[in-house]
N, CA, C and O atoms as a Tinker XYZ file with bonds, in Angstrom:
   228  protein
     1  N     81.417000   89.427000  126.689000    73     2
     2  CA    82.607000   89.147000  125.895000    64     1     3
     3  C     83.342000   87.920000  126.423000    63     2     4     5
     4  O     83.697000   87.072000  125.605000    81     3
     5  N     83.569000   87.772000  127.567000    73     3     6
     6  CA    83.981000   86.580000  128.361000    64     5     7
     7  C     83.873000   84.937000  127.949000    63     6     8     9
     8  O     84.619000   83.990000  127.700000    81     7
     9  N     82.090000   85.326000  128.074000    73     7    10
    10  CA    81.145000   84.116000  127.516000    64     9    11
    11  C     81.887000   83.823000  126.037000    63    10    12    13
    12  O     82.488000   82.825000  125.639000    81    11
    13  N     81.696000   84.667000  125.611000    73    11    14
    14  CA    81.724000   84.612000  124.075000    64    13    15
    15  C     82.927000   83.587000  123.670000    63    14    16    17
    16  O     82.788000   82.709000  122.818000    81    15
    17  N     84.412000   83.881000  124.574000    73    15    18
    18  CA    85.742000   83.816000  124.441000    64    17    19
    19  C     86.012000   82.164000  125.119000    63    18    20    21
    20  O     86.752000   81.284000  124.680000    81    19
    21  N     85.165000   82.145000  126.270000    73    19    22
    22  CA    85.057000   80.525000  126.529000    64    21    23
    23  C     84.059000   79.337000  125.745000    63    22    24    25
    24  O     84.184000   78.129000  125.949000    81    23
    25  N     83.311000   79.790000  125.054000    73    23    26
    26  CA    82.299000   79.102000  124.524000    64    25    27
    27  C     83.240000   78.706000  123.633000    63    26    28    29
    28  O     83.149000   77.514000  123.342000    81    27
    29  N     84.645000   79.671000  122.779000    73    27    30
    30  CA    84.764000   79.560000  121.549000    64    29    31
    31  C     85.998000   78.700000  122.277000    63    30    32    33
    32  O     86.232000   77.684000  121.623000    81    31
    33  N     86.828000   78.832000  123.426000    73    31    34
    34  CA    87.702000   78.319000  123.770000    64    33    35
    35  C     87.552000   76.385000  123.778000    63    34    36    37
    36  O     88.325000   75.482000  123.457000    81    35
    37  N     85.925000   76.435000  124.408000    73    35    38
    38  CA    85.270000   74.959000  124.407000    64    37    39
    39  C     85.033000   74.471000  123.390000    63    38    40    41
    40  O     85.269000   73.282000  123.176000    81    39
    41  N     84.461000   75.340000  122.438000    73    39    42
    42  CA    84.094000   74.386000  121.317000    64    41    43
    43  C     85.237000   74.232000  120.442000    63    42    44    45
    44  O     84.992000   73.412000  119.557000    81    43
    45  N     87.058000   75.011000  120.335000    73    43    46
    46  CA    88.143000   74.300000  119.463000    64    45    47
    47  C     88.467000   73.706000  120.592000    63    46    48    49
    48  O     89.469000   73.198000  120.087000    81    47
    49  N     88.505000   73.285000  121.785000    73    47    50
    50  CA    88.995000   71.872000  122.394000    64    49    51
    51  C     88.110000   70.870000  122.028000    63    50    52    53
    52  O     88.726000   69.855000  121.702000    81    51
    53  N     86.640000   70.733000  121.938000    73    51    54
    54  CA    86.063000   69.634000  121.754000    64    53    55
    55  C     86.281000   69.220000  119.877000    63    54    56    57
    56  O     86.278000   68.075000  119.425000    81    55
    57  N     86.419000   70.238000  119.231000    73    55    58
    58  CA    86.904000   69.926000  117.875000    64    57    59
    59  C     88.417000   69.305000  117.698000    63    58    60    61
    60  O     88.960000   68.418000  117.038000    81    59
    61  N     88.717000   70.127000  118.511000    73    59    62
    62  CA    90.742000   68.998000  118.540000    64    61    63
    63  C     90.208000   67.507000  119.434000    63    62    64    65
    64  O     90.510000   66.435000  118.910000    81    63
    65  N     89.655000   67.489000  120.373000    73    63    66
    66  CA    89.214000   66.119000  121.060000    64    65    67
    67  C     88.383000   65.148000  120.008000    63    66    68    69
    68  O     88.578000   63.935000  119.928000    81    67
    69  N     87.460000   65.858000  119.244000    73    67    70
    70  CA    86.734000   64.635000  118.640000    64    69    71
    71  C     88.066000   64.226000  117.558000    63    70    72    73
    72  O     88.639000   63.137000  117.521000    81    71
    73  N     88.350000   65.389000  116.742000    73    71    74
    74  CA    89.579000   65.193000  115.784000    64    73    75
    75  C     90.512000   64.233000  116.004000    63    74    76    77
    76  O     90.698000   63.378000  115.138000    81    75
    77  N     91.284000   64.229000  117.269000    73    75    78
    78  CA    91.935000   63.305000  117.920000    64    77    79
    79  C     91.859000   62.011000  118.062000    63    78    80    81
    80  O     92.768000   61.182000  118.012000    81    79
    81  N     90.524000   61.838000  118.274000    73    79    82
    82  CA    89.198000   60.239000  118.681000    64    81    83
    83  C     89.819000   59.760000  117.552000    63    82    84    85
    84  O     90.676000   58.877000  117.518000    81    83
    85  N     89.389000   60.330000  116.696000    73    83    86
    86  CA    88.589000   59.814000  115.450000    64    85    87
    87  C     89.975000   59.376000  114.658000    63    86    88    89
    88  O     89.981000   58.268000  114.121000    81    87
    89  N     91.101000   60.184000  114.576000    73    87    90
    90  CA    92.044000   59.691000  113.971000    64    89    91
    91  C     93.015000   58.628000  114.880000    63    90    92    93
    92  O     93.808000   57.936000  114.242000    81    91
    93  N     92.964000   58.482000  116.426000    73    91    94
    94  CA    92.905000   57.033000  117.358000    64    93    95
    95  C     92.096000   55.904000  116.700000    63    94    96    97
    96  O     92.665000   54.963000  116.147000    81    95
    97  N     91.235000   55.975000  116.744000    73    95    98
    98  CA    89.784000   55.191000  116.341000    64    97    99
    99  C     90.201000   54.487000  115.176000    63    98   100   101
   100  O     90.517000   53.306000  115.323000    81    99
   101  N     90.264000   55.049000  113.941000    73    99   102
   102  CA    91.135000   55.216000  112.412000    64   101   103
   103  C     92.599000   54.514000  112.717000    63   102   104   105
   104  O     92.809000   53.582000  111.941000    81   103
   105  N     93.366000   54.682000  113.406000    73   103   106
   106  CA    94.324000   54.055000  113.446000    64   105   107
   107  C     94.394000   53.007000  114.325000    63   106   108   109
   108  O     95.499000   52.476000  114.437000    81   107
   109  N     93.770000   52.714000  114.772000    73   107   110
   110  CA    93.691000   51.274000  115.643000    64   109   111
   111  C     93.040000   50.528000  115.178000    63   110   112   113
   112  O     93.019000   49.418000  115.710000    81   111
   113  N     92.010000   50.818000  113.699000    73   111   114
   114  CA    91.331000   49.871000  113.135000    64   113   115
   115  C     92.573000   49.654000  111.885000    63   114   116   117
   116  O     92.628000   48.589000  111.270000    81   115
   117  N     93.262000   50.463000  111.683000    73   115   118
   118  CA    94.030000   50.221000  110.660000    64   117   119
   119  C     95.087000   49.357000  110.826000    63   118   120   121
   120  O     95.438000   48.495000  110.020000    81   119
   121  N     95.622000   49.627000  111.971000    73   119   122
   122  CA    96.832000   48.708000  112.191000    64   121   123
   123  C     96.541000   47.178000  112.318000    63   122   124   125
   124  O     97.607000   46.724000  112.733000    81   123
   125  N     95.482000   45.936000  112.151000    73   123   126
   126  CA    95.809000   44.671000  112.477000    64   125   127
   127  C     95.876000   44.694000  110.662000    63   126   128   129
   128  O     96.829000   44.109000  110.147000    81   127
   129  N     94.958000   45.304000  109.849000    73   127   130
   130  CA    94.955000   45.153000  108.502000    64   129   131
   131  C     96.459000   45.716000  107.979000    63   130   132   133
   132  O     96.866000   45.352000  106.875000    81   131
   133  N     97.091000   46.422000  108.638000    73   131   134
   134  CA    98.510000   46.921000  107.940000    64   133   135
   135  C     99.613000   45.488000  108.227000    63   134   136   137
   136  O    100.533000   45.126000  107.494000    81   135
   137  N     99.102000   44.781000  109.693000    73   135   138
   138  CA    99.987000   44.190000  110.066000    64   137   139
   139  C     99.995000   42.826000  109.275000    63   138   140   141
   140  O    101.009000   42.201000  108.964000    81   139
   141  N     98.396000   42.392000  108.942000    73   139   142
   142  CA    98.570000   41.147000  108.160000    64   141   143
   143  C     99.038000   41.440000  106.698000    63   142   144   145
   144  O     99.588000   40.545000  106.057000    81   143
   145  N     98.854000   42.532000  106.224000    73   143   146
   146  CA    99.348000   42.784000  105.306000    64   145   147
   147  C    101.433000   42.595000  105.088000    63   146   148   149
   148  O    102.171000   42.125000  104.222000    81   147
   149  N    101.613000   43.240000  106.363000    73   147   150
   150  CA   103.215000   43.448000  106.392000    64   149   151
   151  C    103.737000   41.774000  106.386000    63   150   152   153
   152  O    104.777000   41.398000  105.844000    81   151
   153  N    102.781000   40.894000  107.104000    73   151   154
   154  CA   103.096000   39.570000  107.213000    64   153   155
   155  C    102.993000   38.576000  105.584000    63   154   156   157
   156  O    103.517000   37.514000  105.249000    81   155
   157  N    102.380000   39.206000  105.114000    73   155   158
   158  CA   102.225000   38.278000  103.774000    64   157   159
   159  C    102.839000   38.830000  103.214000    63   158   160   161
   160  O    103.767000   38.046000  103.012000    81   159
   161  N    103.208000   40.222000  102.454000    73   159   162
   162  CA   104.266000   40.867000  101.819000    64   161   163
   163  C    105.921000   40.953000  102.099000    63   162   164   165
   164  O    106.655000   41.929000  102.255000    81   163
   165  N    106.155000   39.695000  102.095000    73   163   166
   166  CA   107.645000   39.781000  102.133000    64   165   167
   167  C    108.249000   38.982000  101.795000    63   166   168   169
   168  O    107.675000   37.914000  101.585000    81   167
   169  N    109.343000   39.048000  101.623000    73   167   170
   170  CA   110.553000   37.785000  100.538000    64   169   171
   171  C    110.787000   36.518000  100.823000    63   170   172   173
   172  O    111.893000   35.982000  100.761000    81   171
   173  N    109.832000   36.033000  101.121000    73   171   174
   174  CA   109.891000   34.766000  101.760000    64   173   175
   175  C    108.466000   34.125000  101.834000    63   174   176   177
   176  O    108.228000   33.055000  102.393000    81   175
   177  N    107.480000   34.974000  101.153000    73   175   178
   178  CA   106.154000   34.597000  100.988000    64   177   179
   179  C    106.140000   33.719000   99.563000    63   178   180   181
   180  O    106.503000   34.432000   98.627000    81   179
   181  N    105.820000   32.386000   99.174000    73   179   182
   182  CA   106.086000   32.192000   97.580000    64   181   183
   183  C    104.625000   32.849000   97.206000    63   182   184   185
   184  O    104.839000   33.079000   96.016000    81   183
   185  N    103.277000   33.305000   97.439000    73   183   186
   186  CA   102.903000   33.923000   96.792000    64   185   187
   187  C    103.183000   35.169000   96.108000    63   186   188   189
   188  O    102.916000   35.345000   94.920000    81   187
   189  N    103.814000   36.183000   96.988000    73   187   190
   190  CA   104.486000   37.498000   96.432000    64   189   191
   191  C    105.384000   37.150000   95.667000    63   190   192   193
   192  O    105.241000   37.737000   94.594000    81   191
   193  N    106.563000   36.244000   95.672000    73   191   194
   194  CA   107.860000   35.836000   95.103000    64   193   195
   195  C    107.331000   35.900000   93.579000    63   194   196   197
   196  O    107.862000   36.571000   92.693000    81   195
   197  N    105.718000   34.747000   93.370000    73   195   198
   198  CA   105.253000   34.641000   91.923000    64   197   199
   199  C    105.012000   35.662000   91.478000    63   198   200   201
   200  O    105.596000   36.005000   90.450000    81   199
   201  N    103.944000   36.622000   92.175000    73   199   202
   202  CA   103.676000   38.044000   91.895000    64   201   203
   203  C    104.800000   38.740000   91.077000    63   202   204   205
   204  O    104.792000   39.010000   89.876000    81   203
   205  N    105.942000   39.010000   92.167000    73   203   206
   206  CA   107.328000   40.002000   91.380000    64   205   207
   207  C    107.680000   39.221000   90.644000    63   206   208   209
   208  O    108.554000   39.874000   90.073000    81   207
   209  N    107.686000   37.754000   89.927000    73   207   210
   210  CA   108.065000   37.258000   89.434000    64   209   211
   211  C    107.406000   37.629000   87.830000    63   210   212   213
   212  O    107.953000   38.011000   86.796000    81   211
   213  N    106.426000   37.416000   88.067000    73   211   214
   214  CA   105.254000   37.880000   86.657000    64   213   215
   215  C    104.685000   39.065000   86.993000    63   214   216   217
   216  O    103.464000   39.042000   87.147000    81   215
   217  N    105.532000   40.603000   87.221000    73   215   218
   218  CA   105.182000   42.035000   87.236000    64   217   219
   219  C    105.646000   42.204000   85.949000    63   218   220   221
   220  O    106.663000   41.714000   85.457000    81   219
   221  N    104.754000   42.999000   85.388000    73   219   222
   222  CA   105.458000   43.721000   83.820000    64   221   223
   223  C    105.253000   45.239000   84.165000    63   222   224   225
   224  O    104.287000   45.941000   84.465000    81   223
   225  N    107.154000   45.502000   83.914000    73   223   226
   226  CA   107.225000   46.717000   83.828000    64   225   227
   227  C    106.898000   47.803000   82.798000    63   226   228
   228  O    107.109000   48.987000   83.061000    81   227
């Protein structure tokens, strides 16, 4: 019964550990693409300015 109770104890830590990785991993690839993004999207870009300029609501 012991066995049983650590095997299961190991395998939801290595499922929260890979889980963890993976959404690190995921967010560190995400953030330079969020950041160039945050850099061109803003009120002072004249490409966006044209954009909101010619949005139809």
């Amino acid at each position: 019964m012991h066995g049983y109770r650590l095997k299961s104890i190991v395998r939801q830590l290595t499922i929260s550990f890979a889980t963890a990785s993976m959404i690190i991993i995921d967010q560190h690839w995400l953030a330079p693409h969020q950041s160039r993004l945050a850099e061109s999207v803003n009120p002072y870009n004249p490409v966006y300015q044209n954009t909101l300029a010619y949005r139809v609501d």
